[in-house]
Tab-separated table of C-alpha atoms in Angstrom:
chain	number	residue	atom	x	y	z
A	1	MET	CA	14.848	-3.152	2.062
A	2	ASN	CA	18.631	-2.830	2.465
A	3	LEU	CA	19.066	0.834	3.191
A	4	THR	CA	22.513	0.992	1.622
A	5	VAL	CA	22.009	-1.318	-1.333
A	6	ASP	CA	18.347	-2.270	-1.603
A	7	ARG	CA	17.746	-5.998	-1.473
A	8	ARG	CA	15.427	-5.805	-4.436
A	9	ALA	CA	18.276	-4.712	-6.673
A	10	SER	CA	19.945	-8.061	-6.088
A	11	LEU	CA	20.252	-10.242	-9.121
A	12	MET	CA	19.881	-13.189	-6.826
A	13	ARG	CA	16.465	-12.092	-5.653
A	14	PRO	CA	14.693	-9.088	-7.178
A	15	ARG	CA	11.498	-8.060	-5.425
A	16	THR	CA	9.265	-10.129	-7.664
A	17	PRO	CA	11.403	-12.520	-9.634
A	18	HIS	CA	8.879	-15.221	-8.845
A	19	THR	CA	7.942	-16.930	-12.072
A	20	LEU	CA	4.781	-15.316	-13.362
A	21	LEU	CA	3.535	-18.230	-15.422
A	22	ALA	CA	0.361	-18.348	-13.362
A	23	THR	CA	-0.172	-14.667	-13.979
A	24	ALA	CA	0.025	-15.254	-17.698
A	25	ALA	CA	-2.458	-18.092	-17.352
A	26	ALA	CA	-4.831	-15.895	-15.397
A	27	LEU	CA	-4.603	-13.158	-17.997
A	28	ALA	CA	-5.172	-15.621	-20.807
A	29	ALA	CA	-8.254	-16.894	-19.003
A	30	ALA	CA	-9.838	-13.465	-18.876
A	31	VAL	CA	-13.338	-13.394	-20.322
A	32	VAL	CA	-13.326	-12.184	-23.916
A	33	VAL	CA	-15.755	-9.421	-24.808
A	34	PRO	CA	-16.389	-7.870	-28.221
A	35	GLN	CA	-13.549	-5.624	-29.359
A	36	PRO	CA	-14.265	-1.898	-29.752
A	37	ALA	CA	-14.369	-0.442	-33.222
A	38	ALA	CA	-11.034	0.522	-34.743
A	39	ALA	CA	-9.914	4.086	-34.181
A	40	ALA	CA	-8.984	6.535	-36.885
A	41	VAL	CA	-5.399	7.673	-37.318
A	42	PRO	CA	-4.717	10.240	-34.572
A	43	ALA	CA	-4.660	13.944	-35.331
A	44	PRO	CA	-1.310	15.542	-36.152
A	45	GLY	CA	0.779	16.346	-33.092
A	46	PRO	CA	3.556	15.006	-30.835
A	47	TYR	CA	3.399	11.327	-29.872
A	48	TYR	CA	5.378	8.511	-28.350
A	49	VAL	CA	5.627	5.491	-30.671
A	50	GLN	CA	5.196	2.809	-28.043
A	51	SER	CA	5.430	-0.954	-28.486
A	52	ALA	CA	2.231	-2.748	-27.512
A	53	THR	CA	4.383	-5.782	-26.662
A	54	THR	CA	6.995	-4.235	-24.360
A	55	GLY	CA	5.591	-0.807	-23.492
A	56	LEU	CA	8.941	0.723	-24.483
A	57	ASN	CA	9.289	3.787	-26.731
A	58	ALA	CA	10.916	4.214	-30.120
A	59	ALA	CA	13.911	6.532	-29.625
A	60	ASP	CA	16.552	7.993	-31.907
A	61	ASN	CA	19.986	6.792	-30.817
A	62	GLY	CA	22.536	8.300	-33.162
A	63	GLY	CA	20.543	7.403	-36.245
A	64	ALA	CA	19.424	3.973	-35.053
A	65	VAL	CA	15.827	3.716	-33.861
A	66	GLU	CA	15.678	1.606	-30.722
A	67	GLN	CA	13.135	0.796	-28.048
A	68	HIS	CA	14.079	2.563	-24.822
A	69	ARG	CA	12.647	2.913	-21.354
A	70	PRO	CA	10.124	5.779	-21.420
A	71	ARG	CA	11.893	8.987	-20.398
A	72	GLY	CA	9.532	11.783	-21.356
A	73	ASP	CA	11.315	14.481	-23.358
A	74	GLU	CA	14.822	13.448	-22.254
A	75	ASP	CA	15.771	10.777	-24.789
A	76	ARG	CA	14.641	11.797	-28.292
A	77	GLN	CA	11.504	9.697	-27.895
A	78	GLN	CA	8.906	12.225	-29.068
A	79	TRP	CA	7.752	12.254	-32.684
A	80	GLN	CA	5.629	14.807	-34.511
A	81	LEU	CA	2.971	13.030	-36.578
A	82	LYS	CA	2.378	14.774	-39.908
A	83	PRO	CA	0.324	13.791	-42.949
A	84	SER	CA	2.326	13.559	-46.165
A	85	GLY	CA	0.111	12.837	-49.141
A	86	SER	CA	-1.456	9.416	-48.600
A	87	SER	CA	1.069	8.468	-45.913
A	88	TYR	CA	2.452	9.943	-42.696
A	89	LEU	CA	5.756	11.212	-41.344
A	90	LEU	CA	7.047	10.968	-37.771
A	91	GLU	CA	9.528	13.816	-37.278
A	92	ASN	CA	11.703	13.845	-34.184
A	93	THR	CA	10.733	16.814	-32.026
A	94	VAL	CA	14.315	17.704	-31.102
A	95	ALA	CA	15.810	17.127	-34.561
A	96	PRO	CA	13.711	18.962	-37.173
A	97	GLY	CA	14.025	17.376	-40.587
A	98	SER	CA	14.880	13.953	-39.131
A	99	CYS	CA	12.118	11.349	-39.324
A	100	LEU	CA	11.525	7.817	-38.104
A	101	GLY	CA	12.185	5.730	-41.198
A	102	ARG	CA	14.196	2.736	-42.277
A	103	SER	CA	17.482	1.612	-43.734
A	104	GLY	CA	17.326	-1.847	-45.225
A	105	ASP	CA	15.633	-4.155	-42.719
A	106	GLN	CA	16.216	-1.900	-39.715
A	107	ALA	CA	14.493	1.187	-38.383
A	108	ALA	CA	16.556	4.349	-38.616
A	109	THR	CA	16.206	8.093	-38.652
A	110	VAL	CA	16.335	9.508	-42.157
A	111	ALA	CA	15.737	12.855	-43.807
A	112	CYS	CA	12.028	13.595	-43.774
A	113	ALA	CA	12.201	14.253	-47.526
A	114	SER	CA	13.536	10.727	-48.092
A	115	ALA	CA	11.429	8.019	-49.710
A	116	ASP	CA	12.245	5.904	-46.643
A	117	ALA	CA	10.463	8.243	-44.228
A	118	GLY	CA	6.780	7.703	-45.039
A	119	TRP	CA	4.454	5.202	-43.338
A	120	GLU	CA	0.989	3.881	-43.909
A	121	ILE	CA	-0.705	3.934	-40.481
A	122	ASP	CA	-3.571	1.505	-40.052
A	123	PRO	CA	-5.658	1.120	-36.883
A	124	ILE	CA	-6.037	-2.299	-35.261
A	125	GLY	CA	-8.653	-2.295	-32.520
A	126	ALA	CA	-9.500	0.758	-30.459
A	127	ASP	CA	-6.048	2.153	-29.730
A	128	ARG	CA	-3.305	0.274	-31.584
A	129	TYR	CA	-1.791	0.796	-34.990
A	130	THR	CA	0.552	-0.724	-37.537
A	131	LEU	CA	3.185	1.331	-39.349
A	132	LYS	CA	3.732	-0.133	-42.794
A	133	VAL	CA	6.086	0.782	-45.611
A	134	PRO	CA	3.763	2.163	-48.322
A	135	GLY	CA	2.832	-0.350	-50.983
A	136	THR	CA	4.488	-3.289	-49.198
A	137	THR	CA	3.815	-5.809	-46.417
A	138	ARG	CA	6.827	-4.644	-44.360
A	139	HIS	CA	5.976	-3.239	-40.940
A	140	LEU	CA	7.835	-1.452	-38.171
A	141	THR	CA	8.322	-4.184	-35.598
A	142	VAL	CA	10.082	-5.212	-32.435
A	143	ALA	CA	12.655	-7.851	-33.320
A	144	PRO	CA	11.925	-11.398	-32.083
A	145	LYS	CA	13.017	-12.173	-28.554
A	146	PRO	CA	16.067	-14.460	-28.228
A	147	SER	CA	15.818	-17.263	-25.712
A	148	GLY	CA	16.944	-16.171	-22.252
A	149	ALA	CA	17.107	-12.472	-23.144
A	150	THR	CA	14.904	-9.423	-23.462
A	151	TYR	CA	13.646	-8.152	-26.797
A	152	PRO	CA	16.438	-6.524	-28.831
A	153	ALA	CA	16.717	-2.752	-28.610
A	154	ARG	CA	17.024	-2.095	-32.365
A	155	LEU	CA	13.665	-1.924	-34.124
A	156	ALA	CA	13.297	-3.730	-37.411
A	157	LEU	CA	11.166	-4.180	-40.508
A	158	GLY	CA	9.164	-7.377	-40.683
A	159	GLY	CA	5.763	-8.966	-41.056
A	160	SER	CA	2.514	-8.207	-39.288
A	161	GLY	CA	1.569	-9.639	-35.896
A	162	ASP	CA	1.781	-8.734	-32.230
A	163	LEU	CA	5.354	-7.427	-32.486
A	164	ALA	CA	4.181	-4.950	-35.142
A	165	ALA	CA	1.445	-3.411	-32.953
A	166	TRP	CA	2.078	0.120	-31.701
A	167	TYR	CA	0.452	2.723	-29.545
A	168	LEU	CA	0.621	6.334	-30.644
A	169	THR	CA	0.531	7.873	-27.192
A	170	PRO	CA	-0.039	11.642	-27.067
A	171	VAL	CA	2.715	13.583	-25.336
A	172	THR	CA	-0.006	15.789	-23.850
A	173	PRO	CA	-3.219	13.751	-23.743
A	174	ALA	CA	-6.683	15.201	-23.563
A	175	THR	CA	-8.014	14.507	-20.069
A	176	ARG	CA	-11.506	14.654	-18.626
A	177	PRO	CA	-12.728	16.178	-15.362
A	178	MET	CA	-12.993	13.747	-12.476
A	179	PRO	CA	-16.554	12.407	-12.208
A	180	PRO	CA	-18.675	13.390	-9.186
A	181	GLN	CA	-17.871	11.637	-5.913
A	182	GLY	CA	-20.532	8.984	-6.337
A	183	ARG	CA	-19.480	7.980	-9.847
A	184	ARG	CA	-15.692	7.744	-9.710
A	185	THR	CA	-14.330	4.215	-10.010
A	186	LEU	CA	-11.383	2.774	-8.108
A	187	ASP	CA	-9.121	2.912	-11.151
A	188	GLN	CA	-9.821	6.645	-11.571
A	189	VAL	CA	-8.634	7.579	-8.078
A	190	THR	CA	-5.082	8.260	-6.875
A	191	PHE	CA	-3.937	7.436	-3.320
A	192	LEU	CA	-0.935	8.579	-1.298
A	193	THR	CA	1.149	5.489	-0.523
A	194	THR	CA	4.050	4.984	1.868
A	195	HIS	CA	7.012	2.846	0.839
A	196	ASN	CA	8.147	0.630	3.750
A	197	ALA	CA	5.381	2.144	5.857
A	198	TYR	CA	6.358	-0.017	8.858
A	199	ALA	CA	9.991	1.215	8.805
A	200	ASN	CA	9.178	4.314	10.807
A	201	GLY	CA	10.972	3.895	14.146
A	202	VAL	CA	7.777	4.838	15.992
A	203	ASP	CA	5.703	1.660	16.129
A	204	GLY	CA	8.662	-0.654	16.799
A	205	GLY	CA	11.954	-1.928	15.444
A	206	PHE	CA	12.279	-2.762	11.765
A	207	ALA	CA	15.998	-3.406	11.096
A	208	PRO	CA	19.230	-4.318	12.897
A	209	PRO	CA	21.177	-1.680	14.834
A	210	PHE	CA	22.578	1.193	12.724
A	211	VAL	CA	20.438	0.241	9.729
A	212	ASN	CA	17.408	1.337	11.731
A	213	LEU	CA	18.878	4.838	11.904
A	214	VAL	CA	17.701	5.442	8.325
A	215	PRO	CA	13.921	4.879	8.344
A	216	ASN	CA	11.735	5.275	5.277
A	217	GLN	CA	9.088	7.097	7.291
A	218	THR	CA	9.151	8.972	10.599
A	219	ARG	CA	5.507	8.654	11.630
A	220	GLY	CA	3.659	5.558	12.792
A	221	ILE	CA	0.873	3.771	10.949
A	222	GLU	CA	-1.936	5.445	12.904
A	223	ARG	CA	-0.522	8.893	12.158
A	224	GLN	CA	-0.058	7.945	8.502
A	225	LEU	CA	-3.728	7.013	8.316
A	226	ALA	CA	-4.742	10.264	9.989
A	227	ASP	CA	-2.590	12.215	7.513
A	228	GLY	CA	-4.361	10.731	4.501
A	229	VAL	CA	-2.078	7.848	3.548
A	230	ARG	CA	-4.217	5.120	1.969
A	231	GLY	CA	-1.643	2.732	0.508
A	232	PHE	CA	0.914	0.857	2.621
A	233	MET	CA	3.932	-1.147	1.415
A	234	LEU	CA	4.915	-3.723	4.037
A	235	ASP	CA	7.683	-6.360	4.121
A	236	ILE	CA	6.830	-9.556	5.997
A	237	HIS	CA	9.228	-12.264	7.146
A	238	GLN	CA	8.523	-15.578	8.785
A	239	THR	CA	9.579	-16.176	12.379
A	240	PRO	CA	8.299	-18.504	15.118
A	241	ASP	CA	5.990	-15.614	16.061
A	242	GLY	CA	4.319	-15.492	12.641
A	243	ALA	CA	4.488	-12.907	9.840
A	244	ILE	CA	6.645	-10.085	11.167
A	245	LEU	CA	7.396	-6.658	9.675
A	246	CYS	CA	11.157	-6.429	9.215
A	247	HIS	CA	13.610	-5.176	6.682
A	248	ASN	CA	15.644	-7.923	4.974
A	249	SER	CA	15.217	-10.290	7.908
A	250	CYS	CA	14.160	-10.137	11.537
A	251	THR	CA	17.567	-11.166	12.889
A	252	LEU	CA	18.796	-8.717	15.554
A	253	VAL	CA	15.672	-6.569	15.196
A	254	SER	CA	14.449	-5.215	18.510
A	255	ARG	CA	10.686	-5.038	19.125
A	256	PRO	CA	9.496	-5.768	15.570
A	257	VAL	CA	5.798	-5.414	14.845
A	258	ALA	CA	3.627	-8.311	13.707
A	259	LEU	CA	1.645	-7.864	10.501
A	260	TRP	CA	-1.639	-8.461	12.278
A	261	VAL	CA	-0.978	-5.481	14.572
A	262	ASP	CA	-0.695	-3.006	11.708
A	263	LEU	CA	-3.619	-4.573	9.869
A	264	GLN	CA	-5.690	-4.228	13.021
A	265	ARG	CA	-4.856	-0.527	13.092
A	266	MET	CA	-6.112	-0.219	9.522
A	267	VAL	CA	-9.284	-2.208	10.154
A	268	ASP	CA	-10.059	-0.116	13.244
A	269	PHE	CA	-9.538	3.046	11.200
A	270	LEU	CA	-11.872	1.790	8.481
A	271	LYS	CA	-14.541	0.905	11.012
A	272	ALA	CA	-14.340	4.482	12.327
A	273	HIS	CA	-14.286	5.977	8.802
A	274	PRO	CA	-16.764	3.987	6.677
A	275	ASP	CA	-16.192	6.068	3.538
A	276	GLN	CA	-12.447	5.347	3.319
A	277	PHE	CA	-10.505	2.738	1.320
A	278	VAL	CA	-7.061	1.268	2.124
A	279	THR	CA	-4.695	-0.895	0.079
A	280	VAL	CA	-1.819	-3.002	1.416
A	281	PHE	CA	1.102	-4.242	-0.708
A	282	LEU	CA	2.990	-7.139	0.851
A	283	GLU	CA	6.578	-7.905	-0.020
A	284	ASP	CA	5.929	-11.415	1.093
A	285	TYR	CA	8.435	-13.952	2.417
A	286	VAL	CA	6.151	-16.202	4.442
A	287	ASP	CA	4.395	-19.500	3.814
A	288	PRO	CA	0.728	-19.179	2.835
A	289	ALA	CA	-0.451	-21.014	5.942
A	290	VAL	CA	1.515	-18.602	8.136
A	291	LEU	CA	-0.045	-15.613	6.395
A	292	ARG	CA	-3.524	-17.102	6.708
A	293	ALA	CA	-3.016	-17.630	10.435
A	294	GLU	CA	-1.736	-14.053	10.788
A	295	LEU	CA	-4.815	-12.615	9.095
A	296	ALA	CA	-7.066	-14.727	11.299
A	297	ARG	CA	-5.819	-12.709	14.290
A	298	VAL	CA	-7.229	-9.446	12.906
A	299	ASN	CA	-10.627	-8.710	14.450
A	300	GLY	CA	-13.178	-7.558	11.891
A	301	LEU	CA	-10.987	-8.187	8.845
A	302	SER	CA	-13.692	-10.147	7.028
A	303	ASP	CA	-16.068	-7.199	7.431
A	304	VAL	CA	-13.913	-4.923	5.262
A	305	LEU	CA	-11.781	-7.239	3.092
A	306	TYR	CA	-12.298	-6.588	-0.624
A	307	ARG	CA	-12.283	-9.566	-3.002
A	308	PRO	CA	-12.119	-8.313	-6.613
A	309	ASP	CA	-11.678	-11.924	-7.721
A	310	LEU	CA	-15.209	-12.729	-6.516
A	311	THR	CA	-17.016	-9.636	-7.765
A	312	GLY	CA	-16.608	-9.684	-11.544
A	313	VAL	CA	-13.949	-6.977	-11.822
A	314	ARG	CA	-12.111	-8.666	-14.681
A	315	GLN	CA	-15.321	-8.837	-16.692
A	316	ASN	CA	-16.917	-5.520	-15.744
A	317	GLY	CA	-14.124	-3.222	-14.572
A	318	TRP	CA	-13.564	-1.678	-11.168
A	319	PRO	CA	-16.581	-0.570	-9.106
A	320	THR	CA	-17.196	2.967	-7.919
A	321	MET	CA	-15.874	4.088	-4.564
A	322	THR	CA	-19.469	4.530	-3.430
A	323	GLU	CA	-20.286	0.934	-4.355
A	324	LEU	CA	-17.241	-0.317	-2.474
A	325	ALA	CA	-18.200	1.630	0.652
A	326	ALA	CA	-21.801	0.421	0.484
A	327	ALA	CA	-20.660	-3.194	0.205
A	328	GLY	CA	-18.132	-2.818	3.026
A	329	ASP	CA	-15.320	-3.693	0.591
A	330	ARG	CA	-12.680	-1.282	1.833
A	331	LEU	CA	-9.398	-3.125	2.439
A	332	LEU	CA	-7.539	-4.577	-0.550
A	333	ILE	CA	-4.476	-6.729	0.151
A	334	PHE	CA	-1.908	-7.668	-2.496
A	335	THR	CA	1.044	-10.051	-2.314
A	336	ASP	CA	4.077	-10.142	-4.587
A	337	HIS	CA	4.459	-13.863	-3.922
A	338	SER	CA	4.269	-16.401	-6.723
A	339	ARG	CA	0.956	-18.121	-7.414
A	340	SER	CA	2.774	-21.082	-8.941
A	341	ALA	CA	4.849	-21.578	-5.790
A	342	ASP	CA	1.683	-21.504	-3.673
A	343	GLN	CA	-0.029	-23.994	-5.953
A	344	ALA	CA	2.926	-26.302	-5.482
A	345	ALA	CA	2.534	-25.857	-1.722
A	346	GLY	CA	-1.174	-26.685	-1.938
A	347	LEU	CA	-2.588	-23.373	-0.656
A	348	THR	CA	-3.080	-20.211	-2.706
A	349	ARG	CA	-3.251	-16.836	-0.991
A	350	ASP	CA	-6.284	-15.666	-2.891
A	351	SER	CA	-8.214	-18.546	-1.316
A	352	PHE	CA	-8.182	-16.452	1.871
A	353	GLY	CA	-8.500	-13.048	0.237
A	354	VAL	CA	-4.952	-11.923	-0.616
A	355	MET	CA	-4.642	-11.016	-4.300
A	356	TYR	CA	-1.593	-11.775	-6.450
A	357	GLN	CA	-0.459	-8.308	-7.386
A	358	PRO	CA	0.830	-8.908	-10.957
A	359	GLU	CA	-2.630	-10.170	-11.893
A	360	TRP	CA	-4.330	-6.916	-10.826
A	361	THR	CA	-1.779	-4.126	-11.173
A	362	VAL	CA	1.108	-2.799	-13.193
A	363	GLU	CA	4.073	-1.247	-11.406
A	364	ASN	CA	7.126	0.709	-12.469
A	365	TYR	CA	10.650	-0.267	-11.465
A	366	TRP	CA	11.147	1.004	-7.949
A	367	SER	CA	14.504	2.846	-7.858
A	368	MET	CA	15.232	6.403	-9.019
A	369	GLY	CA	18.899	5.949	-8.113
A	370	SER	CA	21.054	6.275	-5.019
A	371	GLY	CA	20.237	8.513	-2.089
A	372	LEU	CA	22.286	11.427	-3.433
A	373	GLY	CA	22.819	13.115	-6.780
A	374	THR	CA	20.713	13.107	-9.916
A	375	SER	CA	17.667	10.904	-10.204
A	376	ASP	CA	16.475	8.603	-12.972
A	377	TRP	CA	12.915	9.453	-13.975
A	378	SER	CA	12.530	6.727	-16.599
A	379	CYS	CA	9.296	4.842	-16.042
A	380	TYR	CA	9.179	1.193	-17.092
A	381	SER	CA	7.755	-2.038	-15.769
A	382	ARG	CA	9.400	-3.770	-12.830
A	383	TRP	CA	8.115	-6.977	-14.438
A	384	TYR	CA	10.110	-6.736	-17.663
A	385	GLY	CA	12.996	-9.105	-18.184
A	386	ALA	CA	14.189	-12.249	-19.917
A	387	ASP	CA	11.489	-14.402	-18.301
A	388	THR	CA	8.782	-11.851	-17.556
A	389	ASN	CA	6.940	-9.281	-19.624
A	390	ILE	CA	4.060	-7.367	-18.068
A	391	PRO	CA	4.301	-3.893	-19.634
A	392	LEU	CA	2.951	-0.829	-17.879
A	393	THR	CA	0.585	-0.439	-20.826
A	394	ARG	CA	-1.183	-3.754	-20.154
A	395	THR	CA	-4.952	-3.693	-20.317
A	396	GLU	CA	-7.614	-6.309	-20.969
A	397	PRO	CA	-11.020	-6.003	-22.609
A	398	GLY	CA	-13.245	-4.441	-19.946
A	399	PHE	CA	-10.488	-4.267	-17.327
A	400	ARG	CA	-7.723	-1.776	-16.597
A	401	PRO	CA	-5.071	-2.815	-14.040
A	402	LEU	CA	-4.332	-0.417	-11.198
A	403	PHE	CA	-1.055	1.455	-11.639
A	404	VAL	CA	1.438	1.531	-8.766
A	405	MET	CA	3.960	4.337	-9.323
A	406	ASN	CA	7.118	4.100	-7.235
A	407	HIS	CA	8.918	7.394	-6.608
A	408	PHE	CA	11.829	6.791	-4.242
A	409	ARG	CA	15.531	5.949	-4.169
A	410	ASP	CA	17.786	3.216	-2.834
A	411	VAL	CA	18.530	5.066	0.409
A	412	PRO	CA	15.742	7.116	2.030
A	413	LEU	CA	17.663	10.262	2.937
A	414	THR	CA	15.240	12.787	4.373
A	415	GLY	CA	16.443	15.815	2.438
A	416	THR	CA	16.642	14.044	-0.900
A	417	ALA	CA	13.217	12.460	-0.450
A	418	GLY	CA	11.725	15.843	0.404
A	419	THR	CA	13.125	17.356	-2.785
A	420	ASP	CA	12.012	14.385	-4.889
A	421	ASN	CA	8.509	14.586	-3.434
A	422	THR	CA	8.108	18.188	-4.607
A	423	LYS	CA	8.554	16.860	-8.168
A	424	LEU	CA	6.143	13.951	-7.857
A	425	ALA	CA	3.259	15.419	-9.884
A	426	ASP	CA	5.614	16.483	-12.662
A	427	ARG	CA	7.133	13.020	-13.023
A	428	ALA	CA	3.736	11.349	-12.758
A	429	GLN	CA	2.191	13.465	-15.507
A	430	ARG	CA	5.098	13.910	-17.938
A	431	PHE	CA	6.858	10.556	-17.566
A	432	CYS	CA	4.872	7.778	-15.926
A	433	GLN	CA	1.348	8.580	-17.088
A	434	PRO	CA	2.204	8.375	-20.805
A	435	ALA	CA	4.508	5.415	-20.145
A	436	ALA	CA	1.592	3.428	-18.732
A	437	ARG	CA	-1.147	5.089	-20.784
A	438	LYS	CA	-3.033	5.382	-17.522
A	439	LYS	CA	-3.002	7.632	-14.496
A	440	PRO	CA	-1.116	6.380	-11.416
A	441	ASN	CA	-3.451	5.039	-8.734
A	442	PHE	CA	-0.839	4.726	-5.988
A	443	LEU	CA	1.960	7.276	-5.540
A	444	ALA	CA	4.526	5.509	-3.348
A	445	VAL	CA	7.109	7.687	-1.592
A	446	ASP	CA	9.585	7.783	1.259
A	447	HIS	CA	9.146	10.444	3.945
A	448	TYR	CA	5.613	11.336	2.902
A	449	ASP	CA	5.653	14.215	5.400
A	450	ARG	CA	8.359	16.025	3.395
A	451	GLY	CA	7.876	17.865	0.113
A	452	ASN	CA	4.057	17.689	0.235
A	453	PRO	CA	3.428	14.666	-2.001
A	454	ALA	CA	-0.231	14.928	-0.992
A	455	SER	CA	-0.477	17.900	-3.339
A	456	ALA	CA	0.401	15.576	-6.233
A	457	VAL	CA	-2.459	13.307	-5.181
A	458	THR	CA	-4.799	16.297	-5.256
A	459	THR	CA	-3.548	17.272	-8.719
A	460	LEU	CA	-4.075	13.812	-10.173
A	461	ASN	CA	-7.489	13.465	-8.547
A	462	ALA	CA	-8.768	16.457	-10.526
A	463	TYR	CA	-9.021	14.534	-13.810
A	464	THR	CA	-9.242	11.137	-15.462
A	465	TYR	CA	-6.936	9.815	-18.158
A	466	PRO	CA	-8.674	8.781	-21.390
C-alpha cells in the first residue's frame, strides 16, 4: 500500500476492481434449499431500515429520505418502530415527531400525525420486509440503477420486487452466548488480523527507501503468530524470483521476503499448534502459475490447507473449529484476484486451493481516513460501485459469508493507530455489526501491538450474532 496515498484509493486500480461477474455466477449457482418461514413484524423499538439490495440505510437528509452508508447513530439513520392502528410508524430517533413517510413518488420525512407517515409492513422470507402505503400497491423502494452508476440516493415509491425488500435491523440486537468450544463454527469466531502483516521492517524489506520508514506493523510474522494474530493481509508482486511480498512494487526494495517464506512460518506454527486456525488474505498481482509454483515450495502446506469449496460449506454452512482441527483443515488462503481473468488465462487459483475472496466473504471499505485527524466510522462494502454490488448484508440459504472488518487509515502512524485500536470493539459493535447484520470474523488493524485490539477480539468472542 502507498503509505502516503494508499494505492487502493486509486481510481485507476482499486484493491479489487476486478470484474466480479464470476462471483455473481458462483453465487447464482449456489444450491437452493427450502426458504425459512416468514417472520412476524419485529417488536417496537429502534431499527435501521436497510436495503436488502445495497445494504445501505435509509437516512433523513433535510427532509429527503436517502440511502446512506451505515454510520450508526451519527447520520439520522435510526428509526423507532411504533404500531399505529393497523399500520406502523417509523419515527426518527433524533427528531421526535418526524417519521419516514412520502411526498408524491419520493420518500420523505413527514409529521408522524400525517396520513403519509403510516406503512403496512409485510414479511417476505425469514428476515426481510416490504413497506407498503396502506391500501395501495406502492412500496418504499430503491430507485432503479442507471447504467454506469450506483443506485440513486433518494428513495422512492414504486412496485414490489427486489428493490422493495428491506431489513429492519435492530440498533441493539439480542445476542446469544458463544457456544462451548467444541460447538462453535468458523463464522461465529472472531480473529485478530494484521493489515500489511509483512510490512514490519523485521523480517525483511517491504518498500523503497523512506517509504519503509512507516511500517504497518513493528513485529515479524513469527512474533505476530505468538501474540495471537490469526489473520494476515499480504501483498504479492511478481518478480523473476516468484511471488514476493512488497508494497506497491518490488522496485528498489532491499531484502524483500518471498510469499513461501511467510507461509512456511505459518505452516510450521500450525504443525506445532494443532488446535489453531490461520487465514491469509492475498492482495494478488501475480499470474496463477507463479502463485501455484510459490505454494509448491511450502513444505507441509497440503497437510493443513483448508478447501471450503470441496467440503460442502455453501450447502451446509461453516464447520465447527473442532471439526476443522480434526480434519487438519487449518490454513485458509484467499485471493482478491479475478476469477474471470484466471479463466481467460486457463488456470484458476481455486484449482490449487486458493479461494476467491468475494465468493466467500464480505468486507467493508478499508480506509477510515488519513493518518491524522478525525476518522470515518461508516461501514459499507468495498465491493459496491457502478459495476459491482456485494453488500455487507449478503447471505445465501444455508451459508453466511465471513465478514472482514477493516479498521485502519491511509497512513499507519503509530500513535493514531494505537488510539483507533482502543475504539475497535465500539466501532465493531455499534457500526459494522449492524451494517453487515453479522459479527466481524476478522478485525484487521495496523500496529496490532498498540491500543490492545486483542481485547476487542475477546469481547466479540463472548457472543454470537443472531
